Every structure is written in structure tokens, then in C-alpha cells.
Amino acid sequence: MFDALTLETVLIVSAPVITLGLLVLWMSANRAKSRLEKELSEVRNKAAIADQLKQNLAKTEFALKHANEAREKAETRFARLESELQSAERHHAEKLADLEKAREQLKETFKVTASEILKSSGEELSKSSKESLDKMLNPLRDQLKEFREKVETDSHKRVEQTSALDRMVQILRKDAQQMSEDAANLANALRSSSKMQGDWGELILTSILEKAGLREGQEFHTQQTETDGDGARLRPDVVVNMPGSQRLVIDSKVSLKAFEVCVNAESDEDRDTALKQHLASIRAHIKSLHEKDYPKLYEGVSFTLMFIPLEGAASLAFQSDPDLAGFAWERDIMIATPTNLMMAMRTVQNLWTIDRQNQNAREIADRAGQLYDKLVGFVEELDTVGQRLNQAQDAWSTAKNRLSSGRGNVIRQTEMLKSLGAQTKKSLPGSYLDAADDEEALPALDGPDKDET
């Protein structure tokens, strides 16, 4: 009985302890379960983030691949276009070389003819002067006529080449559109930094200018600091030089952050909000450029080009705000995209090519005119020399006649003195003696009378 009582007592005393132990074990198990569930949730979140990063990386690599392919296609087409332009320039240079060769041949012909004319004298020069003059002037007239025809032909060909270039640029337009779309995907990596985005826009702008055939430091300049009339310092992104001392300012600092948000928005409400911010950003930048008044700094066009490096950003803005182009134009701003900027800069490059060709043609025409004027002056001097030679010939003939013609002429009288015993060492030429026609002879003088001696 004592043992049964003791066991019951032990059980009664041990029950709370056992219960407390079980409670502690249960609480420990719950805490471990909560910790494990939390760690499992974190692992799942990290796995989801890793999957998203992998997807983004794959999209970026895909976009980069297509951008590289589009760039290579565009570079190939640009190289072909540049090759055709270089061929046209070589053709024009060959024609100018032919003209220069013809001019040298004319110069040599002129030297030979002038030498032959100078060898002539007297009546022979007088008779041949008109014929020689025609021989000298007619080739020059023919050369000038041929030069004029070549210049006109080259002018027509340049017009045809310009038309062909416009057609090629239209073909490149699709490639430029593809490049812009691929560039939009790459721009996602730049949207976190405004400065990086600005540098990227300037890089795209410079690349377009160089592919259009313009040279930095000659046809365009970057980041030049200027001071306006009020003393404010301005630093346009690019200044394009044009023929006739004209300049065009291009700005590429428009922000595209709102456009990136709009494209990647998950809800219509977020997309509409970002679109409004995108349009407001473009309009604000237009106002800022208008206040800077870049055209006031330079002589030339009266507007500024605002470059948007993404076709999609510009297209979305124009579709959503039909008055945007008019709003910009009223403030002397024109919005440019990679496609139309490439065409505009190609046109500027063609203007430079035509300007250089026209300068060469004007210089050749001026030199041809100077050569013609000098030739006319030389011919006039030759006529004067011929007249004076004729006058000298007439004076010589008159003097000769006075010596050898008429009764009692000097030649006959001196010959008669010689025949009378004058001591001489030389004799007159036979032609003078034959010309002497005075038949009157002096009376023969007899020697001294011997009888008188």
C-alpha cells in the first residue's frame, strides 16, 4: 500500500514537470518551424529574382545580338554608298585632269606657234599673222567650249547622283529603324543614370555624323563653349558647319527616363502617368532650347535640331501629342531622330561635295579666262611688232632705193670713183650694183699730156 501511494505521489508530482517539458519542446519546435519557413521563403524569393535576372540577361543578349547584326548591315550599306560617291568623285577628278592636260597641250601649242611667229619677219609675218592668230585662238575657243560642256555635264550627273543617293537613303531607313529599336532595348541598361544616358545620346549623334561622311574638327565640332551677347556661357553638343559659313546646332540632352518607365509599366494607369511625364519632359526641353537661342550665336539657319536617339520615344511622343511638332517649330526647334538626321547630314555632306566641285570649276574657269586675256594681249603685241617690222621694211626699201635708184645715184657714183682709181679694200654686193640704174657716166679723164712735159 505504501508503494502504491508512493507511485501515485510520484506521478502527481511529475505530471506538471512532464507537461512543462512537453510545452517547452512544443514551443521550440514551433520556433524552428517558423525559422525554417522564413528561410524557405527567402530562398524562394532569391530563386525568383535569379530567374528574372536570367530572363533579363537573355533579353539583353538577344537585343544586343540583333543590334550588332543591324549595325553590320547598316555599315555595309554605308560602305557601299561611300564607295559609289568616291567613284563619282574620281570620275570628276579624271575629267578635271583631262582638262588640265588639254590646257597644257594648248600651252605647248601656243609656245611652238609663238616661236614660229617670232622667226617670221617683214611681209611674211604680215601675210601669216591672221592665219597664225586663228590657229592660236580657235583651239582655245574649242577648249573653252569643251570645258563648258564638261561642267554642264558634270552638273547634270551630280544631280542624278544626288537623286540616286536619296533613293539609297530611303533603303537605309528601314535598317535605321531596326537599329533604333535594338538601341531602345540596350538603353534599358542606361536608364539608371542621367549622365550615362546623355553620354550615350552624344555617342549615337557623333556616330551618325561620321557615318554620313562628316569629319569632326572640319564639318562639325563637339562641346564648344560660346558666350552670347548677355555674357552667358553656352555649350552646344554639336555644331555642324555648312557651305557659305552657315552653322547648325544639334542638341542631344533630352531625358528619356519617363519613356523607359512608360514602356515597362505593368498597368495602364502607370503607363498613362509615365507618358504624360515623357511629353512634359520633351516640351520642357524644347522651351529650354528656345530660351538658349543657339542660332543667335552663329550665322546660318534660324532653328536648332533637338535629337532624340530613340525612334520609339519620338514616335510615341508624336502619336500622343499631334501638336508637338508645331509647338517645337513655333520656338525655332526641329525634332530629329536617327533616321531623318542621317538623311539630313547626308544632304549636308553632298552640299559640301558640290561646293568643292563648284569651287574647282570656278577656279578652272577663272584661270582659263586669264589665259585667254593674256593670249589676246600677246597677239595684240605681235600685231604691233608686225606693224613696226613692216614700217622698218618700208624705211629700208626707201633708203635702198635712194642709194641705188635714179640718175646719178650714190652707188653708181661711188663705183665710178673706184673705176677712176680710188684705192678700196672691199666691194659693194652685186645686188646693189645690179640695182643701180644710172647709165650716166662721168667723162673719162685723160692722163697728163706728154708733149706738155
Short mmCIF file of C-alpha atoms in Angstrom, two decimals:
data_model
loop_
_atom_site.label_atom_id
_atom_site.label_comp_id
_atom_site.label_asym_id
_atom_site.label_seq_id
_atom_site.Cartn_x
_atom_site.Cartn_y
_atom_site.Cartn_z
CA MET A 1 0.00 0.00 0.00
CA PHE A 2 2.86 2.29 0.76
CA ASP A 3 4.37 1.54 -2.59
CA ALA A 4 1.14 2.31 -4.41
CA LEU A 5 0.83 5.56 -2.55
CA THR A 6 4.38 6.48 -3.34
CA LEU A 7 3.95 5.80 -7.07
CA GLU A 8 0.78 7.85 -7.16
CA THR A 9 2.55 10.64 -5.37
CA VAL A 10 5.42 10.50 -7.80
CA LEU A 11 3.05 10.60 -10.73
CA ILE A 12 1.19 13.55 -9.30
CA VAL A 13 4.41 15.41 -8.63
CA SER A 14 5.93 14.51 -12.03
CA ALA A 15 2.89 15.38 -14.16
CA PRO A 16 3.44 19.17 -14.12
CA VAL A 17 7.11 18.70 -14.84
CA ILE A 18 6.38 16.43 -17.77
CA THR A 19 3.73 18.81 -19.04
CA LEU A 20 6.11 21.74 -18.76
CA GLY A 21 8.78 19.80 -20.63
CA LEU A 22 6.37 18.91 -23.38
CA LEU A 23 5.31 22.55 -23.63
CA VAL A 24 8.92 23.69 -23.92
CA LEU A 25 9.58 21.10 -26.61
CA TRP A 26 6.46 22.18 -28.50
CA MET A 27 7.44 25.88 -28.39
CA SER A 28 10.97 25.07 -29.56
CA ALA A 29 9.57 23.05 -32.44
CA ASN A 30 7.28 25.93 -33.45
CA ARG A 31 10.16 28.42 -33.41
CA ALA A 32 12.28 26.10 -35.51
CA LYS A 33 9.41 25.62 -37.93
CA SER A 34 8.87 29.39 -38.25
CA ARG A 35 12.58 29.96 -38.85
CA LEU A 36 12.68 27.21 -41.46
CA GLU A 37 9.58 28.60 -43.21
CA LYS A 38 11.14 32.09 -43.25
CA GLU A 39 14.41 30.76 -44.67
CA LEU A 40 12.46 28.75 -47.25
CA SER A 41 10.55 31.90 -48.28
CA GLU A 42 13.80 33.83 -48.67
CA VAL A 43 15.28 31.05 -50.76
CA ARG A 44 12.19 31.04 -52.99
CA ASN A 45 12.37 34.85 -53.39
CA LYS A 46 16.04 34.68 -54.29
CA ALA A 47 15.32 31.93 -56.79
CA ALA A 48 12.58 34.06 -58.38
CA ILE A 49 14.93 37.05 -58.56
CA ALA A 50 17.61 34.85 -60.10
CA ASP A 51 15.14 33.60 -62.72
CA GLN A 52 14.11 37.19 -63.51
CA LEU A 53 17.75 38.24 -63.84
CA LYS A 54 18.40 35.31 -66.17
CA GLN A 55 15.42 36.33 -68.31
CA ASN A 56 16.59 39.96 -68.41
CA LEU A 57 20.10 38.83 -69.31
CA ALA A 58 18.76 36.65 -72.12
CA LYS A 59 16.64 39.54 -73.45
CA THR A 60 19.59 41.90 -73.32
CA GLU A 61 21.88 39.41 -75.10
CA PHE A 62 19.20 38.83 -77.75
CA ALA A 63 18.71 42.57 -78.28
CA LEU A 64 22.48 43.13 -78.40
CA LYS A 65 22.87 40.38 -80.99
CA HIS A 66 20.19 41.89 -83.23
CA ALA A 67 21.62 45.37 -82.73
CA ASN A 68 25.07 44.16 -83.83
CA GLU A 69 23.59 42.44 -86.88
CA ALA A 70 21.64 45.58 -87.82
CA ARG A 71 24.74 47.72 -87.27
CA GLU A 72 26.82 45.45 -89.53
CA LYS A 73 24.15 45.63 -92.25
CA ALA A 74 23.99 49.40 -91.99
CA GLU A 75 27.78 49.73 -92.08
CA THR A 76 27.90 47.53 -95.19
CA ARG A 77 25.32 49.69 -96.93
CA PHE A 78 27.09 52.87 -95.85
CA ALA A 79 30.40 51.49 -97.14
CA ARG A 80 28.78 50.70 -100.49
CA LEU A 81 27.30 54.19 -100.65
CA GLU A 82 30.63 55.80 -99.79
CA SER A 83 32.33 53.68 -102.45
CA GLU A 84 29.89 54.90 -105.10
CA LEU A 85 30.40 58.50 -104.03
CA GLN A 86 34.18 58.06 -104.16
CA SER A 87 33.83 56.58 -107.64
CA ALA A 88 31.85 59.63 -108.75
CA GLU A 89 34.49 61.92 -107.27
CA ARG A 90 37.27 60.00 -109.05
CA HIS A 91 35.33 60.31 -112.32
CA HIS A 92 35.07 64.04 -111.82
CA ALA A 93 38.78 64.25 -110.93
CA GLU A 94 39.67 62.38 -114.12
CA LYS A 95 37.70 64.88 -116.17
CA LEU A 96 39.47 67.75 -114.46
CA ALA A 97 42.79 66.02 -115.19
CA ASP A 98 41.82 65.69 -118.86
CA LEU A 99 41.02 69.38 -118.95
CA GLU A 100 44.35 70.20 -117.30
CA LYS A 101 46.13 68.01 -119.85
CA ALA A 102 44.33 69.78 -122.68
CA ARG A 103 45.36 73.12 -121.18
CA GLU A 104 49.00 72.00 -121.07
CA GLN A 105 48.79 70.85 -124.68
CA LEU A 106 47.32 74.21 -125.62
CA LYS A 107 50.14 75.90 -123.76
CA GLU A 108 52.76 73.87 -125.66
CA THR A 109 51.00 74.57 -128.95
CA PHE A 110 50.97 78.23 -128.10
CA LYS A 111 54.71 78.20 -127.33
CA VAL A 112 55.52 76.47 -130.62
CA THR A 113 53.29 78.80 -132.59
CA ALA A 114 54.72 81.86 -130.87
CA SER A 115 58.25 80.66 -131.62
CA GLU A 116 57.39 80.19 -135.27
CA ILE A 117 55.79 83.62 -135.44
CA LEU A 118 58.83 85.29 -133.88
CA LYS A 119 61.01 83.67 -136.55
CA SER A 120 58.97 85.31 -139.29
CA SER A 121 59.67 88.85 -140.48
CA GLY A 122 58.58 91.54 -142.90
CA GLU A 123 55.88 90.75 -145.43
CA GLU A 124 55.85 87.06 -144.47
CA LEU A 125 54.79 88.00 -140.92
CA SER A 126 52.14 90.36 -142.24
CA LYS A 127 50.65 87.69 -144.52
CA SER A 128 50.67 84.90 -141.93
CA SER A 129 49.62 86.93 -138.87
CA LYS A 130 45.89 86.46 -139.39
CA GLU A 131 46.28 82.76 -140.13
CA SER A 132 48.50 82.27 -137.06
CA LEU A 133 46.07 84.22 -134.91
CA ASP A 134 43.22 81.96 -135.99
CA LYS A 135 45.33 78.88 -135.33
CA MET A 136 46.02 80.07 -131.79
CA LEU A 137 42.55 81.32 -130.89
CA ASN A 138 40.44 78.58 -132.45
CA PRO A 139 41.90 75.75 -130.29
CA LEU A 140 41.44 77.92 -127.21
CA ARG A 141 37.82 78.61 -128.13
CA ASP A 142 37.29 74.89 -128.70
CA GLN A 143 38.90 74.07 -125.34
CA LEU A 144 36.72 76.60 -123.51
CA LYS A 145 33.62 75.27 -125.26
CA GLU A 146 34.57 71.71 -124.33
CA PHE A 147 35.22 72.80 -120.74
CA ARG A 148 31.81 74.49 -120.53
CA GLU A 149 30.13 71.34 -121.86
CA LYS A 150 32.03 69.18 -119.33
CA VAL A 151 31.00 71.45 -116.46
CA GLU A 152 27.35 71.29 -117.55
CA THR A 153 27.55 67.50 -117.97
CA ASP A 154 29.12 67.11 -114.52
CA SER A 155 26.41 69.33 -113.04
CA HIS A 156 23.68 67.09 -114.51
CA LYS A 157 25.49 63.98 -113.30
CA ARG A 158 25.77 65.42 -109.79
CA VAL A 159 22.01 65.97 -109.80
CA GLU A 160 21.49 62.36 -110.89
CA GLN A 161 23.92 61.12 -108.24
CA THR A 162 22.08 63.14 -105.59
CA SER A 163 18.78 61.55 -106.66
CA ALA A 164 20.34 58.09 -106.52
CA LEU A 165 21.71 58.90 -103.08
CA ASP A 166 18.24 59.88 -101.89
CA ARG A 167 16.89 56.53 -103.07
CA MET A 168 19.67 54.69 -101.24
CA VAL A 169 18.96 56.64 -98.07
CA GLN A 170 15.33 55.52 -98.27
CA ILE A 171 16.58 51.93 -98.37
CA LEU A 172 18.71 52.59 -95.30
CA ARG A 173 15.72 53.97 -93.47
CA LYS A 174 14.38 50.52 -92.56
CA ASP A 175 17.77 49.46 -91.23
CA ALA A 176 18.00 52.63 -89.18
CA GLN A 177 14.54 51.88 -87.75
CA GLN A 178 15.70 48.41 -86.72
CA MET A 179 18.85 49.85 -85.19
CA SER A 180 16.79 52.33 -83.20
CA GLU A 181 14.53 49.56 -81.86
CA ASP A 182 17.52 47.48 -80.83
CA ALA A 183 19.09 50.54 -79.26
CA ALA A 184 15.92 51.01 -77.24
CA ASN A 185 16.46 47.61 -75.65
CA LEU A 186 20.07 48.43 -74.90
CA ALA A 187 19.01 51.75 -73.39
CA ASN A 188 17.38 49.87 -70.51
CA ALA A 189 20.84 49.44 -69.07
CA LEU A 190 21.36 53.21 -69.17
CA ARG A 191 18.14 54.47 -67.64
CA SER A 192 19.52 54.48 -64.11
CA SER A 193 22.00 57.32 -64.83
CA SER A 194 21.10 60.65 -66.48
CA LYS A 195 24.73 61.42 -67.27
CA MET A 196 25.29 57.99 -68.78
CA GLN A 197 22.14 58.47 -70.86
CA GLY A 198 23.37 61.86 -72.07
CA ASP A 199 26.79 60.45 -72.98
CA TRP A 200 25.10 57.62 -74.85
CA GLY A 201 22.94 60.09 -76.83
CA GLU A 202 26.03 62.13 -77.78
CA LEU A 203 27.80 58.92 -78.84
CA ILE A 204 24.90 57.95 -81.12
CA LEU A 205 24.80 61.51 -82.54
CA THR A 206 28.54 61.57 -83.30
CA SER A 207 28.34 58.11 -84.89
CA ILE A 208 25.56 59.25 -87.25
CA LEU A 209 27.51 62.35 -88.27
CA GLU A 210 30.65 60.34 -89.02
CA LYS A 211 28.75 57.67 -90.96
CA ALA A 212 27.16 60.47 -93.01
CA GLY A 213 30.65 61.43 -94.18
CA LEU A 214 31.22 64.46 -91.95
CA ARG A 215 34.57 64.87 -90.18
CA GLU A 216 34.94 66.06 -86.59
CA GLY A 217 37.02 69.21 -86.42
CA GLN A 218 36.15 70.16 -90.01
CA GLU A 219 32.48 69.70 -90.95
CA PHE A 220 31.34 69.52 -87.30
CA HIS A 221 32.59 70.33 -83.78
CA THR A 222 31.52 68.96 -80.37
CA GLN A 223 31.21 70.63 -76.96
CA GLN A 224 32.42 74.09 -78.00
CA THR A 225 31.93 76.77 -75.35
CA GLU A 226 30.46 80.05 -76.65
CA THR A 227 29.40 83.32 -74.99
CA ASP A 228 26.22 85.10 -76.08
CA GLY A 229 25.56 88.84 -76.14
CA ASP A 230 24.46 88.84 -72.50
CA GLY A 231 27.68 87.19 -71.32
CA ALA A 232 26.07 83.79 -70.69
CA ARG A 233 28.26 80.78 -71.49
CA LEU A 234 26.64 78.18 -73.76
CA ARG A 235 27.98 74.77 -74.74
CA PRO A 236 26.01 73.09 -77.55
CA ASP A 237 26.53 69.36 -78.07
CA VAL A 238 27.33 69.61 -81.79
CA VAL A 239 27.77 72.49 -84.25
CA VAL A 240 27.61 71.44 -87.93
CA ASN A 241 29.44 73.65 -90.44
CA MET A 242 27.69 74.18 -93.78
CA PRO A 243 28.81 75.79 -97.07
CA GLY A 244 28.58 79.56 -97.08
CA SER A 245 29.75 79.99 -93.46
CA GLN A 246 26.42 78.67 -92.14
CA ARG A 247 26.16 76.63 -88.93
CA LEU A 248 23.56 74.30 -87.45
CA VAL A 249 23.31 73.43 -83.72
CA ILE A 250 22.24 69.90 -82.65
CA ASP A 251 21.28 69.12 -79.03
CA SER A 252 21.04 65.56 -77.64
CA LYS A 253 20.35 66.07 -73.93
CA VAL A 254 16.61 65.26 -73.89
CA SER A 255 15.71 62.92 -70.99
CA LEU A 256 14.15 59.52 -71.78
CA LYS A 257 13.61 58.22 -68.23
CA ALA A 258 9.84 58.68 -68.40
CA PHE A 259 9.76 56.85 -71.74
CA GLU A 260 11.54 53.86 -70.18
CA VAL A 261 9.04 53.84 -67.32
CA CYS A 262 6.15 54.06 -69.81
CA VAL A 263 7.43 51.15 -71.90
CA ASN A 264 7.99 48.91 -68.87
CA ALA A 265 4.82 49.91 -66.98
CA GLU A 266 2.70 46.96 -65.81
CA SER A 267 -0.62 48.83 -65.59
CA ASP A 268 -2.45 51.28 -67.86
CA GLU A 269 -2.56 53.83 -65.07
CA ASP A 270 1.21 53.75 -64.60
CA ARG A 271 1.71 53.84 -68.37
CA ASP A 272 -0.52 56.92 -68.79
CA THR A 273 1.24 58.72 -65.95
CA ALA A 274 4.68 57.99 -67.42
CA LEU A 275 3.51 59.05 -70.91
CA LYS A 276 2.39 62.42 -69.57
CA GLN A 277 5.76 62.84 -67.88
CA HIS A 278 7.51 61.89 -71.15
CA LEU A 279 5.59 64.53 -73.14
CA ALA A 280 6.12 67.13 -70.42
CA SER A 281 9.87 66.39 -70.41
CA ILE A 282 10.12 66.88 -74.19
CA ARG A 283 8.13 70.13 -74.12
CA ALA A 284 10.22 71.43 -71.22
CA HIS A 285 13.41 70.68 -73.15
CA ILE A 286 12.02 72.47 -76.22
CA LYS A 287 11.35 75.56 -74.10
CA SER A 288 14.85 75.35 -72.62
CA LEU A 289 16.47 75.23 -76.08
CA HIS A 290 14.32 78.14 -77.24
CA GLU A 291 15.47 80.24 -74.29
CA LYS A 292 19.13 79.48 -75.07
CA ASP A 293 18.59 80.77 -78.64
CA TYR A 294 21.57 78.98 -80.19
CA PRO A 295 21.03 80.43 -83.73
CA LYS A 296 21.84 83.86 -82.30
CA LEU A 297 25.43 82.69 -81.73
CA TYR A 298 26.10 81.75 -85.35
CA GLU A 299 25.33 82.89 -88.85
CA GLY A 300 23.15 80.42 -90.70
CA VAL A 301 19.93 78.51 -90.18
CA SER A 302 17.37 80.02 -87.84
CA PHE A 303 16.48 76.85 -85.90
CA THR A 304 18.04 74.22 -83.61
CA LEU A 305 17.84 70.44 -84.08
CA MET A 306 16.73 68.55 -80.95
CA PHE A 307 18.00 64.98 -81.40
CA ILE A 308 16.04 62.09 -79.82
CA PRO A 309 18.26 58.97 -80.14
CA LEU A 310 15.33 56.52 -79.92
CA GLU A 311 12.85 56.32 -82.80
CA GLY A 312 10.28 54.79 -80.47
CA ALA A 313 10.47 57.67 -77.99
CA ALA A 314 9.91 60.26 -80.72
CA SER A 315 7.19 58.22 -82.44
CA LEU A 316 5.27 57.76 -79.19
CA ALA A 317 5.50 61.48 -78.46
CA PHE A 318 4.20 62.48 -81.91
CA GLN A 319 1.36 59.95 -81.76
CA SER A 320 0.29 61.02 -78.29
CA ASP A 321 0.75 64.77 -78.88
CA PRO A 322 -0.12 65.75 -82.50
CA ASP A 323 0.66 69.41 -81.74
CA LEU A 324 4.20 68.65 -80.56
CA ALA A 325 5.89 69.34 -83.92
CA GLY A 326 4.07 72.66 -84.28
CA PHE A 327 4.88 73.56 -80.68
CA ALA A 328 8.58 72.98 -81.39
CA TRP A 329 8.60 74.78 -84.76
CA GLU A 330 6.98 77.88 -83.26
CA ARG A 331 10.02 78.05 -80.98
CA ASP A 332 12.56 77.51 -83.81
CA ILE A 333 13.17 73.88 -82.79
CA MET A 334 13.07 70.84 -85.09
CA ILE A 335 12.89 67.33 -83.61
CA ALA A 336 15.28 64.86 -85.25
CA THR A 337 15.51 61.06 -84.96
CA PRO A 338 18.32 58.74 -86.16
CA THR A 339 16.53 58.18 -89.48
CA ASN A 340 15.82 61.74 -90.58
CA LEU A 341 19.06 63.03 -89.03
CA MET A 342 21.07 60.60 -91.18
CA MET A 343 19.28 61.85 -94.30
CA ALA A 344 19.80 65.49 -93.31
CA MET A 345 23.51 65.02 -92.60
CA ARG A 346 23.96 63.11 -95.88
CA THR A 347 22.43 66.13 -97.60
CA VAL A 348 24.92 68.40 -95.81
CA GLN A 349 27.78 66.15 -96.92
CA ASN A 350 26.53 66.31 -100.53
CA LEU A 351 26.33 70.10 -100.28
CA TRP A 352 29.99 70.13 -99.22
CA THR A 353 30.92 67.86 -102.16
CA ILE A 354 29.05 70.05 -104.64
CA ASP A 355 30.57 73.19 -103.10
CA ARG A 356 34.11 71.82 -103.52
CA GLN A 357 33.39 70.81 -107.11
CA ASN A 358 31.93 74.22 -107.89
CA GLN A 359 34.97 75.91 -106.37
CA ASN A 360 37.25 73.82 -108.58
CA ALA A 361 35.14 74.61 -111.64
CA ARG A 362 35.17 78.34 -110.84
CA GLU A 363 38.93 78.28 -110.36
CA ILE A 364 39.44 76.49 -113.68
CA ALA A 365 37.12 78.95 -115.44
CA ASP A 366 38.98 81.90 -113.90
CA ARG A 367 42.34 80.51 -114.98
CA ALA A 368 41.02 79.83 -118.49
CA GLY A 369 39.75 83.41 -118.68
CA GLN A 370 43.10 84.75 -117.50
CA LEU A 371 44.92 82.61 -120.07
CA TYR A 372 42.61 83.87 -122.81
CA ASP A 373 43.15 87.51 -121.78
CA LYS A 374 46.92 87.03 -121.75
CA LEU A 375 46.81 85.39 -125.16
CA VAL A 376 44.79 88.28 -126.58
CA GLY A 377 47.30 90.75 -125.13
CA PHE A 378 50.19 88.79 -126.61
CA VAL A 379 48.51 88.68 -130.03
CA GLU A 380 47.96 92.43 -129.90
CA GLU A 381 51.65 92.90 -129.12
CA LEU A 382 52.50 90.60 -132.04
CA ASP A 383 50.39 92.77 -134.34
CA THR A 384 52.26 95.84 -133.10
CA VAL A 385 55.60 94.10 -133.73
CA GLY A 386 54.43 93.16 -137.23
CA GLN A 387 53.40 96.73 -137.99
CA ARG A 388 56.74 98.05 -136.83
CA LEU A 389 58.57 95.40 -138.84
CA ASN A 390 56.58 96.47 -141.91
CA GLN A 391 57.46 100.09 -141.21
CA ALA A 392 61.13 99.12 -140.89
CA GLN A 393 60.86 97.17 -144.17
CA ASP A 394 59.37 100.21 -145.91
CA ALA A 395 62.06 102.50 -144.48
CA TRP A 396 64.75 100.05 -145.56
CA SER A 397 63.31 99.85 -149.08
CA THR A 398 63.15 103.65 -149.33
CA ALA A 399 66.75 104.04 -148.16
CA LYS A 400 67.91 101.34 -150.57
CA ASN A 401 66.12 102.99 -153.46
CA ARG A 402 67.75 106.26 -152.62
CA LEU A 403 71.12 104.54 -152.77
CA SER A 404 70.64 102.58 -155.98
CA SER A 405 67.81 104.17 -157.99
CA GLY A 406 67.65 107.25 -160.15
CA ARG A 407 70.15 109.02 -162.29
CA GLY A 408 73.35 109.87 -160.54
CA ASN A 409 72.57 107.58 -157.60
CA VAL A 410 75.16 107.13 -154.87
CA ILE A 411 76.05 103.52 -155.80
CA ARG A 412 76.85 104.42 -159.41
CA GLN A 413 78.83 107.47 -158.41
CA THR A 414 80.97 105.55 -155.89
CA GLU A 415 81.61 102.75 -158.40
CA MET A 416 82.72 105.29 -160.95
CA LEU A 417 85.11 106.76 -158.38
CA LYS A 418 86.51 103.28 -157.86
CA SER A 419 86.94 102.81 -161.60
CA LEU A 420 88.83 106.08 -161.75
CA GLY A 421 91.47 104.72 -159.42
CA ALA A 422 90.14 105.07 -155.86
CA GLN A 423 92.00 102.68 -153.59
CA THR A 424 89.49 100.25 -151.87
CA LYS A 425 89.72 97.02 -149.93
CA LYS A 426 86.07 95.93 -150.24
CA SER A 427 83.40 95.79 -152.95
CA LEU A 428 79.68 96.52 -152.87
CA PRO A 429 77.33 93.50 -153.11
CA GLY A 430 76.30 92.57 -156.64
CA SER A 431 72.61 93.09 -155.87
CA TYR A 432 73.25 96.75 -155.16
CA LEU A 433 75.34 97.13 -158.30
CA ASP A 434 72.64 95.47 -160.41
CA ALA A 435 70.02 97.77 -158.93
CA ALA A 436 71.97 100.87 -159.77
CA ASP A 437 70.26 102.09 -162.93
CA ASP A 438 72.00 105.36 -163.59
CA GLU A 439 73.61 104.95 -167.00
CA GLU A 440 75.18 108.34 -166.92
CA ALA A 441 78.93 108.02 -166.69
CA LEU A 442 81.42 110.68 -165.71
CA PRO A 443 83.71 111.89 -168.59
CA ALA A 444 86.83 109.85 -168.88
CA LEU A 445 89.82 111.76 -167.55
CA ASP A 446 92.96 111.55 -169.76
CA GLY A 447 96.29 111.25 -168.24
CA PRO A 448 98.82 114.21 -168.35
CA ASP A 449 99.92 115.36 -171.82
CA LYS A 450 103.38 114.09 -172.59
CA ASP A 451 104.01 116.89 -175.00
CA GLU A 452 103.48 119.41 -172.30
CA THR A 453 106.05 117.75 -170.22
#
